[in-house]
């Protein structure tokens, strides 16, 4: 957005614009939530918007006296969801026959909640295309045991 042509104060005033507030409301989607951000810059990122939904967005400015009226609304349609960001590398706890493998959840689901994680094991001397899937689910941990598939020994 662009700043208002008049911030409501004289050139010698201390009532310059302090922040902006942007608000987006779903145009027609049932179940979609409205999203509001507050920022001091002329742009901002709205988190929590649903994919492929039209939102009516408005913005207003604040100075030390208070808020302006809301701007005219603009229709913004979000894009399709994409696959999530890769989680960070897993860690494996020390132990004997059982080892807890944990990994943090994906930091960004790109508009569609993560439904499962797949854990694969491979030895560094095995080509990256030769992996074994040992887990597929929603949890972010797995207890690795002697009953899991065995990888080839290093020759």
mmCIF file with all atom_site columns, C-alpha atoms in Angstrom:
data_model
loop_
_atom_site.group_PDB
_atom_site.id
_atom_site.type_symbol
_atom_site.label_atom_id
_atom_site.label_alt_id
_atom_site.label_comp_id
_atom_site.label_asym_id
_atom_site.label_entity_id
_atom_site.label_seq_id
_atom_site.pdbx_PDB_ins_code
_atom_site.Cartn_x
_atom_site.Cartn_y
_atom_site.Cartn_z
_atom_site.occupancy
_atom_site.B_iso_or_equiv
_atom_site.pdbx_formal_charge
_atom_site.auth_seq_id
_atom_site.auth_comp_id
_atom_site.auth_asym_id
_atom_site.auth_atom_id
_atom_site.pdbx_PDB_model_num
ATOM 1   C CA . UNK A 1 1   ? 0.000   0.000   0.000  1.00 0.00 ? 1   UNK A CA 1
ATOM 2   C CA . UNK A 1 2   ? 1.008   3.622   -0.264 1.00 0.00 ? 2   UNK A CA 1
ATOM 3   C CA . UNK A 1 3   ? 0.991   6.133   2.571  1.00 0.00 ? 3   UNK A CA 1
ATOM 4   C CA . UNK A 1 4   ? -1.947  8.535   2.801  1.00 0.00 ? 4   UNK A CA 1
ATOM 5   C CA . UNK A 1 5   ? -1.470  11.894  1.101  1.00 0.00 ? 5   UNK A CA 1
ATOM 6   C CA . UNK A 1 6   ? -2.268  13.595  4.418  1.00 0.00 ? 6   UNK A CA 1
ATOM 7   C CA . UNK A 1 7   ? -1.131  12.093  7.712  1.00 0.00 ? 7   UNK A CA 1
ATOM 8   C CA . UNK A 1 8   ? -3.441  14.420  9.668  1.00 0.00 ? 8   UNK A CA 1
ATOM 9   C CA . UNK A 1 9   ? -0.787  16.707  11.063 1.00 0.00 ? 9   UNK A CA 1
ATOM 10  C CA . UNK A 1 10  ? 1.194   19.804  10.165 1.00 0.00 ? 10  UNK A CA 1
ATOM 11  C CA . UNK A 1 11  ? 4.836   19.780  9.122  1.00 0.00 ? 11  UNK A CA 1
ATOM 12  C CA . UNK A 1 12  ? 5.850   20.735  12.681 1.00 0.00 ? 12  UNK A CA 1
ATOM 13  C CA . UNK A 1 13  ? 3.689   18.131  14.412 1.00 0.00 ? 13  UNK A CA 1
ATOM 14  C CA . UNK A 1 14  ? 4.846   14.925  16.107 1.00 0.00 ? 14  UNK A CA 1
ATOM 15  C CA . UNK A 1 15  ? 1.705   13.088  15.004 1.00 0.00 ? 15  UNK A CA 1
ATOM 16  C CA . UNK A 1 16  ? 3.295   11.353  12.009 1.00 0.00 ? 16  UNK A CA 1
ATOM 17  C CA . UNK A 1 17  ? 2.048   7.900   11.077 1.00 0.00 ? 17  UNK A CA 1
ATOM 18  C CA . UNK A 1 18  ? 3.185   5.332   13.636 1.00 0.00 ? 18  UNK A CA 1
ATOM 19  C CA . UNK A 1 19  ? 1.887   2.110   12.106 1.00 0.00 ? 19  UNK A CA 1
ATOM 20  C CA . UNK A 1 20  ? -0.452  0.502   9.595  1.00 0.00 ? 20  UNK A CA 1
ATOM 21  C CA . UNK A 1 21  ? -3.038  -2.195  10.093 1.00 0.00 ? 21  UNK A CA 1
ATOM 22  C CA . UNK A 1 22  ? -4.106  -4.472  7.221  1.00 0.00 ? 22  UNK A CA 1
ATOM 23  C CA . UNK A 1 23  ? -7.200  -6.651  7.451  1.00 0.00 ? 23  UNK A CA 1
ATOM 24  C CA . UNK A 1 24  ? -8.365  -9.352  5.019  1.00 0.00 ? 24  UNK A CA 1
ATOM 25  C CA . UNK A 1 25  ? -11.793 -11.002 5.184  1.00 0.00 ? 25  UNK A CA 1
ATOM 26  C CA . UNK A 1 26  ? -12.794 -14.045 3.098  1.00 0.00 ? 26  UNK A CA 1
ATOM 27  C CA . UNK A 1 27  ? -14.992 -12.881 0.216  1.00 0.00 ? 27  UNK A CA 1
ATOM 28  C CA . UNK A 1 28  ? -17.166 -15.994 -0.075 1.00 0.00 ? 28  UNK A CA 1
ATOM 29  C CA . UNK A 1 29  ? -15.377 -19.000 1.436  1.00 0.00 ? 29  UNK A CA 1
ATOM 30  C CA . UNK A 1 30  ? -17.143 -20.684 4.335  1.00 0.00 ? 30  UNK A CA 1
ATOM 31  C CA . UNK A 1 31  ? -14.842 -21.603 7.193  1.00 0.00 ? 31  UNK A CA 1
ATOM 32  C CA . UNK A 1 32  ? -12.021 -19.280 6.111  1.00 0.00 ? 32  UNK A CA 1
ATOM 33  C CA . UNK A 1 33  ? -10.846 -16.900 8.841  1.00 0.00 ? 33  UNK A CA 1
ATOM 34  C CA . UNK A 1 34  ? -10.088 -13.209 8.596  1.00 0.00 ? 34  UNK A CA 1
ATOM 35  C CA . UNK A 1 35  ? -6.470  -12.166 9.143  1.00 0.00 ? 35  UNK A CA 1
ATOM 36  C CA . UNK A 1 36  ? -5.075  -8.893  10.526 1.00 0.00 ? 36  UNK A CA 1
ATOM 37  C CA . UNK A 1 37  ? -1.486  -7.645  10.757 1.00 0.00 ? 37  UNK A CA 1
ATOM 38  C CA . UNK A 1 38  ? 0.062   -4.546  12.255 1.00 0.00 ? 38  UNK A CA 1
ATOM 39  C CA . UNK A 1 39  ? 3.291   -3.153  10.823 1.00 0.00 ? 39  UNK A CA 1
ATOM 40  C CA . UNK A 1 40  ? 5.333   0.048   10.590 1.00 0.00 ? 40  UNK A CA 1
ATOM 41  C CA . UNK A 1 41  ? 6.263   -0.542  6.935  1.00 0.00 ? 41  UNK A CA 1
ATOM 42  C CA . UNK A 1 42  ? 4.270   -0.125  3.721  1.00 0.00 ? 42  UNK A CA 1
ATOM 43  C CA . UNK A 1 43  ? 3.937   -3.876  3.226  1.00 0.00 ? 43  UNK A CA 1
ATOM 44  C CA . UNK A 1 44  ? 3.430   -6.952  5.334  1.00 0.00 ? 44  UNK A CA 1
ATOM 45  C CA . UNK A 1 45  ? 2.945   -10.699 5.165  1.00 0.00 ? 45  UNK A CA 1
ATOM 46  C CA . UNK A 1 46  ? -0.403  -12.165 6.130  1.00 0.00 ? 46  UNK A CA 1
ATOM 47  C CA . UNK A 1 47  ? -0.102  -15.659 7.598  1.00 0.00 ? 47  UNK A CA 1
ATOM 48  C CA . UNK A 1 48  ? -2.940  -18.148 7.869  1.00 0.00 ? 48  UNK A CA 1
ATOM 49  C CA . UNK A 1 49  ? -4.695  -17.394 4.587  1.00 0.00 ? 49  UNK A CA 1
ATOM 50  C CA . UNK A 1 50  ? -6.273  -20.415 2.937  1.00 0.00 ? 50  UNK A CA 1
ATOM 51  C CA . UNK A 1 51  ? -5.229  -21.448 -0.583 1.00 0.00 ? 51  UNK A CA 1
ATOM 52  C CA . UNK A 1 52  ? -7.449  -20.568 -3.551 1.00 0.00 ? 52  UNK A CA 1
ATOM 53  C CA . UNK A 1 53  ? -9.640  -18.179 -1.526 1.00 0.00 ? 53  UNK A CA 1
ATOM 54  C CA . UNK A 1 54  ? -10.604 -14.610 -2.403 1.00 0.00 ? 54  UNK A CA 1
ATOM 55  C CA . UNK A 1 55  ? -10.074 -12.064 0.388  1.00 0.00 ? 55  UNK A CA 1
ATOM 56  C CA . UNK A 1 56  ? -11.288 -8.473  0.606  1.00 0.00 ? 56  UNK A CA 1
ATOM 57  C CA . UNK A 1 57  ? -8.330  -6.529  2.039  1.00 0.00 ? 57  UNK A CA 1
ATOM 58  C CA . UNK A 1 58  ? -8.262  -3.042  3.539  1.00 0.00 ? 58  UNK A CA 1
ATOM 59  C CA . UNK A 1 59  ? -5.637  -1.004  5.360  1.00 0.00 ? 59  UNK A CA 1
ATOM 60  C CA . UNK A 1 60  ? -5.634  1.959   7.732  1.00 0.00 ? 60  UNK A CA 1
ATOM 61  C CA . UNK A 1 61  ? -2.969  4.193   9.236  1.00 0.00 ? 61  UNK A CA 1
ATOM 62  C CA . UNK A 1 62  ? -2.419  5.174   12.868 1.00 0.00 ? 62  UNK A CA 1
ATOM 63  C CA . UNK A 1 63  ? -0.823  8.292   14.260 1.00 0.00 ? 63  UNK A CA 1
ATOM 64  C CA . UNK A 1 64  ? -0.658  9.411   17.894 1.00 0.00 ? 64  UNK A CA 1
ATOM 65  C CA . UNK A 1 65  ? -4.286  10.598  17.704 1.00 0.00 ? 65  UNK A CA 1
ATOM 66  C CA . UNK A 1 66  ? -5.667  7.246   16.533 1.00 0.00 ? 66  UNK A CA 1
ATOM 67  C CA . UNK A 1 67  ? -6.633  5.289   13.419 1.00 0.00 ? 67  UNK A CA 1
ATOM 68  C CA . UNK A 1 68  ? -7.729  6.590   10.034 1.00 0.00 ? 68  UNK A CA 1
ATOM 69  C CA . UNK A 1 69  ? -10.781 5.251   8.239  1.00 0.00 ? 69  UNK A CA 1
ATOM 70  C CA . UNK A 1 70  ? -10.271 1.950   6.430  1.00 0.00 ? 70  UNK A CA 1
ATOM 71  C CA . UNK A 1 71  ? -9.149  2.181   2.800  1.00 0.00 ? 71  UNK A CA 1
ATOM 72  C CA . UNK A 1 72  ? -11.324 0.973   -0.048 1.00 0.00 ? 72  UNK A CA 1
ATOM 73  C CA . UNK A 1 73  ? -11.233 -2.820  -0.242 1.00 0.00 ? 73  UNK A CA 1
ATOM 74  C CA . UNK A 1 74  ? -9.197  -4.739  -2.805 1.00 0.00 ? 74  UNK A CA 1
ATOM 75  C CA . UNK A 1 75  ? -9.978  -8.330  -3.796 1.00 0.00 ? 75  UNK A CA 1
ATOM 76  C CA . UNK A 1 76  ? -6.933  -10.582 -3.475 1.00 0.00 ? 76  UNK A CA 1
ATOM 77  C CA . UNK A 1 77  ? -7.066  -14.271 -4.403 1.00 0.00 ? 77  UNK A CA 1
ATOM 78  C CA . UNK A 1 78  ? -4.498  -16.593 -2.865 1.00 0.00 ? 78  UNK A CA 1
ATOM 79  C CA . UNK A 1 79  ? -2.682  -19.149 -4.979 1.00 0.00 ? 79  UNK A CA 1
ATOM 80  C CA . UNK A 1 80  ? -2.829  -22.901 -4.706 1.00 0.00 ? 80  UNK A CA 1
ATOM 81  C CA . UNK A 1 81  ? -1.135  -24.638 -1.796 1.00 0.00 ? 81  UNK A CA 1
ATOM 82  C CA . UNK A 1 82  ? 2.261   -26.196 -2.480 1.00 0.00 ? 82  UNK A CA 1
ATOM 83  C CA . UNK A 1 83  ? 4.195   -28.975 -0.799 1.00 0.00 ? 83  UNK A CA 1
ATOM 84  C CA . UNK A 1 84  ? 5.596   -28.160 2.655  1.00 0.00 ? 84  UNK A CA 1
ATOM 85  C CA . UNK A 1 85  ? 9.080   -26.982 3.473  1.00 0.00 ? 85  UNK A CA 1
ATOM 86  C CA . UNK A 1 86  ? 11.418  -29.872 4.277  1.00 0.00 ? 86  UNK A CA 1
ATOM 87  C CA . UNK A 1 87  ? 11.818  -30.520 8.007  1.00 0.00 ? 87  UNK A CA 1
ATOM 88  C CA . UNK A 1 88  ? 15.247  -30.121 9.558  1.00 0.00 ? 88  UNK A CA 1
ATOM 89  C CA . UNK A 1 89  ? 17.482  -33.200 9.636  1.00 0.00 ? 89  UNK A CA 1
ATOM 90  C CA . UNK A 1 90  ? 16.508  -35.862 12.171 1.00 0.00 ? 90  UNK A CA 1
ATOM 91  C CA . UNK A 1 91  ? 18.551  -36.589 15.267 1.00 0.00 ? 91  UNK A CA 1
ATOM 92  C CA . UNK A 1 92  ? 19.139  -40.076 16.630 1.00 0.00 ? 92  UNK A CA 1
ATOM 93  C CA . UNK A 1 93  ? 19.547  -40.630 20.344 1.00 0.00 ? 93  UNK A CA 1
ATOM 94  C CA . UNK A 1 94  ? 22.324  -42.855 21.639 1.00 0.00 ? 94  UNK A CA 1
ATOM 95  C CA . UNK A 1 95  ? 21.329  -46.259 22.877 1.00 0.00 ? 95  UNK A CA 1
ATOM 96  C CA . UNK A 1 96  ? 21.513  -49.985 22.467 1.00 0.00 ? 96  UNK A CA 1
ATOM 97  C CA . UNK A 1 97  ? 18.769  -51.866 20.662 1.00 0.00 ? 97  UNK A CA 1
ATOM 98  C CA . UNK A 1 98  ? 16.324  -48.932 20.709 1.00 0.00 ? 98  UNK A CA 1
ATOM 99  C CA . UNK A 1 99  ? 17.063  -45.420 19.507 1.00 0.00 ? 99  UNK A CA 1
ATOM 100 C CA . UNK A 1 100 ? 14.684  -42.483 19.400 1.00 0.00 ? 100 UNK A CA 1
ATOM 101 C CA . UNK A 1 101 ? 14.728  -40.644 16.070 1.00 0.00 ? 101 UNK A CA 1
ATOM 102 C CA . UNK A 1 102 ? 13.200  -37.152 16.274 1.00 0.00 ? 102 UNK A CA 1
ATOM 103 C CA . UNK A 1 103 ? 12.769  -34.270 13.837 1.00 0.00 ? 103 UNK A CA 1
ATOM 104 C CA . UNK A 1 104 ? 11.136  -30.845 14.066 1.00 0.00 ? 104 UNK A CA 1
ATOM 105 C CA . UNK A 1 105 ? 7.875   -30.264 12.237 1.00 0.00 ? 105 UNK A CA 1
ATOM 106 C CA . UNK A 1 106 ? 8.085   -28.479 8.884  1.00 0.00 ? 106 UNK A CA 1
ATOM 107 C CA . UNK A 1 107 ? 8.469   -24.751 9.514  1.00 0.00 ? 107 UNK A CA 1
ATOM 108 C CA . UNK A 1 108 ? 6.056   -23.785 6.716  1.00 0.00 ? 108 UNK A CA 1
ATOM 109 C CA . UNK A 1 109 ? 3.238   -25.927 5.351  1.00 0.00 ? 109 UNK A CA 1
ATOM 110 C CA . UNK A 1 110 ? 2.721   -23.541 2.389  1.00 0.00 ? 110 UNK A CA 1
ATOM 111 C CA . UNK A 1 111 ? -1.028  -23.374 2.895  1.00 0.00 ? 111 UNK A CA 1
ATOM 112 C CA . UNK A 1 112 ? -1.884  -27.027 3.436  1.00 0.00 ? 112 UNK A CA 1
ATOM 113 C CA . UNK A 1 113 ? -1.368  -28.821 6.787  1.00 0.00 ? 113 UNK A CA 1
ATOM 114 C CA . UNK A 1 114 ? 1.255   -31.572 6.861  1.00 0.00 ? 114 UNK A CA 1
ATOM 115 C CA . UNK A 1 115 ? -0.559  -34.914 6.882  1.00 0.00 ? 115 UNK A CA 1
ATOM 116 C CA . UNK A 1 116 ? 2.431   -37.227 7.348  1.00 0.00 ? 116 UNK A CA 1
ATOM 117 C CA . UNK A 1 117 ? 6.202   -37.545 7.478  1.00 0.00 ? 117 UNK A CA 1
ATOM 118 C CA . UNK A 1 118 ? 8.250   -40.294 5.853  1.00 0.00 ? 118 UNK A CA 1
ATOM 119 C CA . UNK A 1 119 ? 11.447  -41.454 7.531  1.00 0.00 ? 119 UNK A CA 1
ATOM 120 C CA . UNK A 1 120 ? 14.025  -43.236 5.394  1.00 0.00 ? 120 UNK A CA 1
ATOM 121 C CA . UNK A 1 121 ? 17.288  -44.831 6.429  1.00 0.00 ? 121 UNK A CA 1
ATOM 122 C CA . UNK A 1 122 ? 20.408  -45.255 4.367  1.00 0.00 ? 122 UNK A CA 1
ATOM 123 C CA . UNK A 1 123 ? 24.108  -45.735 5.030  1.00 0.00 ? 123 UNK A CA 1
ATOM 124 C CA . UNK A 1 124 ? 26.441  -43.143 3.578  1.00 0.00 ? 124 UNK A CA 1
ATOM 125 C CA . UNK A 1 125 ? 28.086  -45.762 1.367  1.00 0.00 ? 125 UNK A CA 1
ATOM 126 C CA . UNK A 1 126 ? 24.728  -46.731 -0.158 1.00 0.00 ? 126 UNK A CA 1
ATOM 127 C CA . UNK A 1 127 ? 23.595  -44.618 -3.117 1.00 0.00 ? 127 UNK A CA 1
ATOM 128 C CA . UNK A 1 128 ? 20.985  -42.010 -2.261 1.00 0.00 ? 128 UNK A CA 1
ATOM 129 C CA . UNK A 1 129 ? 18.439  -43.853 -4.426 1.00 0.00 ? 129 UNK A CA 1
ATOM 130 C CA . UNK A 1 130 ? 18.821  -46.983 -2.288 1.00 0.00 ? 130 UNK A CA 1
ATOM 131 C CA . UNK A 1 131 ? 16.898  -46.047 0.840  1.00 0.00 ? 131 UNK A CA 1
ATOM 132 C CA . UNK A 1 132 ? 14.417  -47.900 3.019  1.00 0.00 ? 132 UNK A CA 1
ATOM 133 C CA . UNK A 1 133 ? 11.215  -46.269 4.273  1.00 0.00 ? 133 UNK A CA 1
ATOM 134 C CA . UNK A 1 134 ? 10.648  -47.281 7.876  1.00 0.00 ? 134 UNK A CA 1
ATOM 135 C CA . UNK A 1 135 ? 7.968   -44.806 8.962  1.00 0.00 ? 135 UNK A CA 1
ATOM 136 C CA . UNK A 1 136 ? 5.104   -42.883 7.412  1.00 0.00 ? 136 UNK A CA 1
ATOM 137 C CA . UNK A 1 137 ? 2.817   -40.931 9.762  1.00 0.00 ? 137 UNK A CA 1
ATOM 138 C CA . UNK A 1 138 ? 1.970   -37.659 11.484 1.00 0.00 ? 138 UNK A CA 1
ATOM 139 C CA . UNK A 1 139 ? 4.302   -37.975 14.485 1.00 0.00 ? 139 UNK A CA 1
ATOM 140 C CA . UNK A 1 140 ? 7.670   -36.207 14.609 1.00 0.00 ? 140 UNK A CA 1
ATOM 141 C CA . UNK A 1 141 ? 9.485   -39.055 16.320 1.00 0.00 ? 141 UNK A CA 1
ATOM 142 C CA . UNK A 1 142 ? 10.080  -42.756 15.775 1.00 0.00 ? 142 UNK A CA 1
ATOM 143 C CA . UNK A 1 143 ? 11.592  -45.452 17.985 1.00 0.00 ? 143 UNK A CA 1
ATOM 144 C CA . UNK A 1 144 ? 14.193  -47.258 15.859 1.00 0.00 ? 144 UNK A CA 1
ATOM 145 C CA . UNK A 1 145 ? 14.649  -50.887 16.910 1.00 0.00 ? 145 UNK A CA 1
ATOM 146 C CA . UNK A 1 146 ? 16.362  -54.113 15.884 1.00 0.00 ? 146 UNK A CA 1
ATOM 147 C CA . UNK A 1 147 ? 13.119  -55.118 14.137 1.00 0.00 ? 147 UNK A CA 1
ATOM 148 C CA . UNK A 1 148 ? 13.495  -52.395 11.495 1.00 0.00 ? 148 UNK A CA 1
ATOM 149 C CA . UNK A 1 149 ? 14.904  -53.237 8.041  1.00 0.00 ? 149 UNK A CA 1
ATOM 150 C CA . UNK A 1 150 ? 18.624  -53.890 7.980  1.00 0.00 ? 150 UNK A CA 1
ATOM 151 C CA . UNK A 1 151 ? 20.821  -51.967 5.585  1.00 0.00 ? 151 UNK A CA 1
ATOM 152 C CA . UNK A 1 152 ? 23.700  -53.658 3.782  1.00 0.00 ? 152 UNK A CA 1
ATOM 153 C CA . UNK A 1 153 ? 27.029  -53.699 5.581  1.00 0.00 ? 153 UNK A CA 1
ATOM 154 C CA . UNK A 1 154 ? 29.879  -51.677 4.171  1.00 0.00 ? 154 UNK A CA 1
ATOM 155 C CA . UNK A 1 155 ? 32.206  -53.870 2.117  1.00 0.00 ? 155 UNK A CA 1
#
